[in-house]
Amino acid sequence: MESITSAINVQVDMNDKNTANGILKNLGLNMSTFVNMAIKQLIYTNGLPFEVKNPKPSTELLEALEEGEAILKGKIKTKGYHNVNQMFEDILNDE
């Protein structure tokens, strides 16, 4: 059975295209192969083959970011370490 192909033109941000091409090259693929794979998965799953959502940071992450900003601004004093061994020694001695 003869396969009939059709071209698709897509406008993509140049930086995104270059980044994607680099990733695909490292995987031994090209953009055309990737697009065909994505379309086959779209058909196979009868929907998007990946989750699409607007990520919302957790309350814990937002609090950690606020704490980090406060540390950087000197509002919270913290102890510093010169290497990871000092940090682990301090952590283990606190127990």
mmCIF file with all atom_site columns, C-alpha atoms in Angstrom:
data_model
loop_
_atom_site.group_PDB
_atom_site.id
_atom_site.type_symbol
_atom_site.label_atom_id
_atom_site.label_alt_id
_atom_site.label_comp_id
_atom_site.label_asym_id
_atom_site.label_entity_id
_atom_site.label_seq_id
_atom_site.pdbx_PDB_ins_code
_atom_site.Cartn_x
_atom_site.Cartn_y
_atom_site.Cartn_z
_atom_site.occupancy
_atom_site.B_iso_or_equiv
_atom_site.pdbx_formal_charge
_atom_site.auth_seq_id
_atom_site.auth_comp_id
_atom_site.auth_asym_id
_atom_site.auth_atom_id
_atom_site.pdbx_PDB_model_num
ATOM 1  C CA . MET A 1 1  ? 0.000  0.000  0.000  1.00 0.00 ? 1  MET A CA 1
ATOM 2  C CA . GLU A 1 2  ? 1.409  3.383  -1.016 1.00 0.00 ? 2  GLU A CA 1
ATOM 3  C CA . SER A 1 3  ? 1.673  6.008  1.709  1.00 0.00 ? 3  SER A CA 1
ATOM 4  C CA . ILE A 1 4  ? 0.676  9.574  0.873  1.00 0.00 ? 4  ILE A CA 1
ATOM 5  C CA . THR A 1 5  ? 2.401  12.271 2.911  1.00 0.00 ? 5  THR A CA 1
ATOM 6  C CA . SER A 1 6  ? 1.471  15.868 3.570  1.00 0.00 ? 6  SER A CA 1
ATOM 7  C CA . ALA A 1 7  ? 3.616  18.813 4.708  1.00 0.00 ? 7  ALA A CA 1
ATOM 8  C CA . ILE A 1 8  ? 2.869  20.853 7.816  1.00 0.00 ? 8  ILE A CA 1
ATOM 9  C CA . ASN A 1 9  ? 4.147  24.417 8.338  1.00 0.00 ? 9  ASN A CA 1
ATOM 10 C CA . VAL A 1 10 ? 4.410  25.553 11.953 1.00 0.00 ? 10 VAL A CA 1
ATOM 11 C CA . GLN A 1 11 ? 5.613  28.854 13.405 1.00 0.00 ? 11 GLN A CA 1
ATOM 12 C CA . VAL A 1 12 ? 7.919  28.217 16.371 1.00 0.00 ? 12 VAL A CA 1
ATOM 13 C CA . ASP A 1 13 ? 10.112 30.467 18.486 1.00 0.00 ? 13 ASP A CA 1
ATOM 14 C CA . MET A 1 14 ? 13.649 30.245 17.053 1.00 0.00 ? 14 MET A CA 1
ATOM 15 C CA . ASN A 1 15 ? 15.285 29.547 20.435 1.00 0.00 ? 15 ASN A CA 1
ATOM 16 C CA . ASP A 1 16 ? 12.765 26.800 21.193 1.00 0.00 ? 16 ASP A CA 1
ATOM 17 C CA . LYS A 1 17 ? 13.359 25.253 17.775 1.00 0.00 ? 17 LYS A CA 1
ATOM 18 C CA . ASN A 1 18 ? 17.135 25.281 18.221 1.00 0.00 ? 18 ASN A CA 1
ATOM 19 C CA . THR A 1 19 ? 16.906 23.812 21.724 1.00 0.00 ? 19 THR A CA 1
ATOM 20 C CA . ALA A 1 20 ? 14.499 21.112 20.559 1.00 0.00 ? 20 ALA A CA 1
ATOM 21 C CA . ASN A 1 21 ? 16.699 20.264 17.565 1.00 0.00 ? 21 ASN A CA 1
ATOM 22 C CA . GLY A 1 22 ? 19.700 19.853 19.882 1.00 0.00 ? 22 GLY A CA 1
ATOM 23 C CA . ILE A 1 23 ? 17.786 17.502 22.183 1.00 0.00 ? 23 ILE A CA 1
ATOM 24 C CA . LEU A 1 24 ? 16.433 15.498 19.262 1.00 0.00 ? 24 LEU A CA 1
ATOM 25 C CA . LYS A 1 25 ? 19.896 15.242 17.687 1.00 0.00 ? 25 LYS A CA 1
ATOM 26 C CA . ASN A 1 26 ? 21.252 13.803 20.966 1.00 0.00 ? 26 ASN A CA 1
ATOM 27 C CA . LEU A 1 27 ? 18.434 11.244 20.824 1.00 0.00 ? 27 LEU A CA 1
ATOM 28 C CA . GLY A 1 28 ? 19.254 10.358 17.219 1.00 0.00 ? 28 GLY A CA 1
ATOM 29 C CA . LEU A 1 29 ? 16.042 11.934 15.927 1.00 0.00 ? 29 LEU A CA 1
ATOM 30 C CA . ASN A 1 30 ? 15.083 14.897 13.780 1.00 0.00 ? 30 ASN A CA 1
ATOM 31 C CA . MET A 1 31 ? 12.125 17.267 14.000 1.00 0.00 ? 31 MET A CA 1
ATOM 32 C CA . SER A 1 32 ? 10.142 15.478 11.294 1.00 0.00 ? 32 SER A CA 1
ATOM 33 C CA . THR A 1 33 ? 10.465 12.119 13.056 1.00 0.00 ? 33 THR A CA 1
ATOM 34 C CA . PHE A 1 34 ? 9.487  13.666 16.379 1.00 0.00 ? 34 PHE A CA 1
ATOM 35 C CA . VAL A 1 35 ? 6.401  15.364 14.922 1.00 0.00 ? 35 VAL A CA 1
ATOM 36 C CA . ASN A 1 36 ? 5.350  12.087 13.303 1.00 0.00 ? 36 ASN A CA 1
ATOM 37 C CA . MET A 1 37 ? 5.845  10.257 16.616 1.00 0.00 ? 37 MET A CA 1
ATOM 38 C CA . ALA A 1 38 ? 3.777  12.896 18.445 1.00 0.00 ? 38 ALA A CA 1
ATOM 39 C CA . ILE A 1 39 ? 0.979  12.650 15.884 1.00 0.00 ? 39 ILE A CA 1
ATOM 40 C CA . LYS A 1 40 ? 0.958  8.831  16.097 1.00 0.00 ? 40 LYS A CA 1
ATOM 41 C CA . GLN A 1 41 ? 0.699  9.061  19.902 1.00 0.00 ? 41 GLN A CA 1
ATOM 42 C CA . LEU A 1 42 ? -2.092 11.634 19.598 1.00 0.00 ? 42 LEU A CA 1
ATOM 43 C CA . ILE A 1 43 ? -4.007 9.188  17.419 1.00 0.00 ? 43 ILE A CA 1
ATOM 44 C CA . TYR A 1 44 ? -3.146 6.163  19.608 1.00 0.00 ? 44 TYR A CA 1
ATOM 45 C CA . THR A 1 45 ? -4.272 7.840  22.855 1.00 0.00 ? 45 THR A CA 1
ATOM 46 C CA . ASN A 1 46 ? -7.153 9.718  21.209 1.00 0.00 ? 46 ASN A CA 1
ATOM 47 C CA . GLY A 1 47 ? -5.898 12.841 22.964 1.00 0.00 ? 47 GLY A CA 1
ATOM 48 C CA . LEU A 1 48 ? -2.741 14.610 23.972 1.00 0.00 ? 48 LEU A CA 1
ATOM 49 C CA . PRO A 1 49 ? -0.012 12.107 24.842 1.00 0.00 ? 49 PRO A CA 1
ATOM 50 C CA . PHE A 1 50 ? 1.092  14.233 27.796 1.00 0.00 ? 50 PHE A CA 1
ATOM 51 C CA . GLU A 1 51 ? -0.494 16.178 30.627 1.00 0.00 ? 51 GLU A CA 1
ATOM 52 C CA . VAL A 1 52 ? -1.273 19.823 29.906 1.00 0.00 ? 52 VAL A CA 1
ATOM 53 C CA . LYS A 1 53 ? -1.775 22.014 32.930 1.00 0.00 ? 53 LYS A CA 1
ATOM 54 C CA . ASN A 1 54 ? -0.789 25.321 34.358 1.00 0.00 ? 54 ASN A CA 1
ATOM 55 C CA . PRO A 1 55 ? 1.571  24.378 37.200 1.00 0.00 ? 55 PRO A CA 1
ATOM 56 C CA . LYS A 1 56 ? 0.735  25.978 40.520 1.00 0.00 ? 56 LYS A CA 1
ATOM 57 C CA . PRO A 1 57 ? 3.472  26.099 43.158 1.00 0.00 ? 57 PRO A CA 1
ATOM 58 C CA . SER A 1 58 ? 2.604  24.439 46.453 1.00 0.00 ? 58 SER A CA 1
ATOM 59 C CA . THR A 1 59 ? 2.175  26.443 49.644 1.00 0.00 ? 59 THR A CA 1
ATOM 60 C CA . GLU A 1 60 ? 5.317  24.737 50.978 1.00 0.00 ? 60 GLU A CA 1
ATOM 61 C CA . LEU A 1 61 ? 7.339  25.891 47.954 1.00 0.00 ? 61 LEU A CA 1
ATOM 62 C CA . LEU A 1 62 ? 6.037  29.463 48.207 1.00 0.00 ? 62 LEU A CA 1
ATOM 63 C CA . GLU A 1 63 ? 6.934  29.565 51.915 1.00 0.00 ? 63 GLU A CA 1
ATOM 64 C CA . ALA A 1 64 ? 10.417 28.188 51.186 1.00 0.00 ? 64 ALA A CA 1
ATOM 65 C CA . LEU A 1 65 ? 10.958 30.818 48.483 1.00 0.00 ? 65 LEU A CA 1
ATOM 66 C CA . GLU A 1 66 ? 9.889  33.577 50.888 1.00 0.00 ? 66 GLU A CA 1
ATOM 67 C CA . GLU A 1 67 ? 12.257 32.214 53.528 1.00 0.00 ? 67 GLU A CA 1
ATOM 68 C CA . GLY A 1 68 ? 15.084 32.098 50.990 1.00 0.00 ? 68 GLY A CA 1
ATOM 69 C CA . GLU A 1 69 ? 14.452 35.731 50.037 1.00 0.00 ? 69 GLU A CA 1
ATOM 70 C CA . ALA A 1 70 ? 14.469 36.712 53.709 1.00 0.00 ? 70 ALA A CA 1
ATOM 71 C CA . ILE A 1 71 ? 17.802 34.918 54.200 1.00 0.00 ? 71 ILE A CA 1
ATOM 72 C CA . LEU A 1 72 ? 19.298 36.660 51.161 1.00 0.00 ? 72 LEU A CA 1
ATOM 73 C CA . LYS A 1 73 ? 18.110 40.047 52.451 1.00 0.00 ? 73 LYS A CA 1
ATOM 74 C CA . GLY A 1 74 ? 19.629 39.373 55.895 1.00 0.00 ? 74 GLY A CA 1
ATOM 75 C CA . LYS A 1 75 ? 16.252 39.332 57.664 1.00 0.00 ? 75 LYS A CA 1
ATOM 76 C CA . ILE A 1 76 ? 16.923 35.767 58.849 1.00 0.00 ? 76 ILE A CA 1
ATOM 77 C CA . LYS A 1 77 ? 20.355 34.817 60.144 1.00 0.00 ? 77 LYS A CA 1
ATOM 78 C CA . THR A 1 78 ? 21.616 31.378 59.189 1.00 0.00 ? 78 THR A CA 1
ATOM 79 C CA . LYS A 1 79 ? 24.754 29.373 59.791 1.00 0.00 ? 79 LYS A CA 1
ATOM 80 C CA . GLY A 1 80 ? 27.022 28.791 56.806 1.00 0.00 ? 80 GLY A CA 1
ATOM 81 C CA . TYR A 1 81 ? 29.362 25.909 56.019 1.00 0.00 ? 81 TYR A CA 1
ATOM 82 C CA . HIS A 1 82 ? 32.554 25.674 54.006 1.00 0.00 ? 82 HIS A CA 1
ATOM 83 C CA . ASN A 1 83 ? 31.874 22.097 52.911 1.00 0.00 ? 83 ASN A CA 1
ATOM 84 C CA . VAL A 1 84 ? 29.211 19.426 53.085 1.00 0.00 ? 84 VAL A CA 1
ATOM 85 C CA . ASN A 1 85 ? 31.110 17.410 55.728 1.00 0.00 ? 85 ASN A CA 1
ATOM 86 C CA . GLN A 1 86 ? 30.860 20.307 58.186 1.00 0.00 ? 86 GLN A CA 1
ATOM 87 C CA . MET A 1 87 ? 27.141 20.553 57.532 1.00 0.00 ? 87 MET A CA 1
ATOM 88 C CA . PHE A 1 88 ? 26.522 16.832 58.084 1.00 0.00 ? 88 PHE A CA 1
ATOM 89 C CA . GLU A 1 89 ? 28.678 16.844 61.229 1.00 0.00 ? 89 GLU A CA 1
ATOM 90 C CA . ASP A 1 90 ? 26.591 19.697 62.609 1.00 0.00 ? 90 ASP A CA 1
ATOM 91 C CA . ILE A 1 91 ? 23.330 17.966 61.685 1.00 0.00 ? 91 ILE A CA 1
ATOM 92 C CA . LEU A 1 92 ? 24.387 14.661 63.276 1.00 0.00 ? 92 LEU A CA 1
ATOM 93 C CA . ASN A 1 93 ? 25.581 16.389 66.466 1.00 0.00 ? 93 ASN A CA 1
ATOM 94 C CA . ASP A 1 94 ? 22.214 18.117 66.899 1.00 0.00 ? 94 ASP A CA 1
ATOM 95 C CA . GLU A 1 95 ? 20.424 14.781 67.287 1.00 0.00 ? 95 GLU A CA 1
#
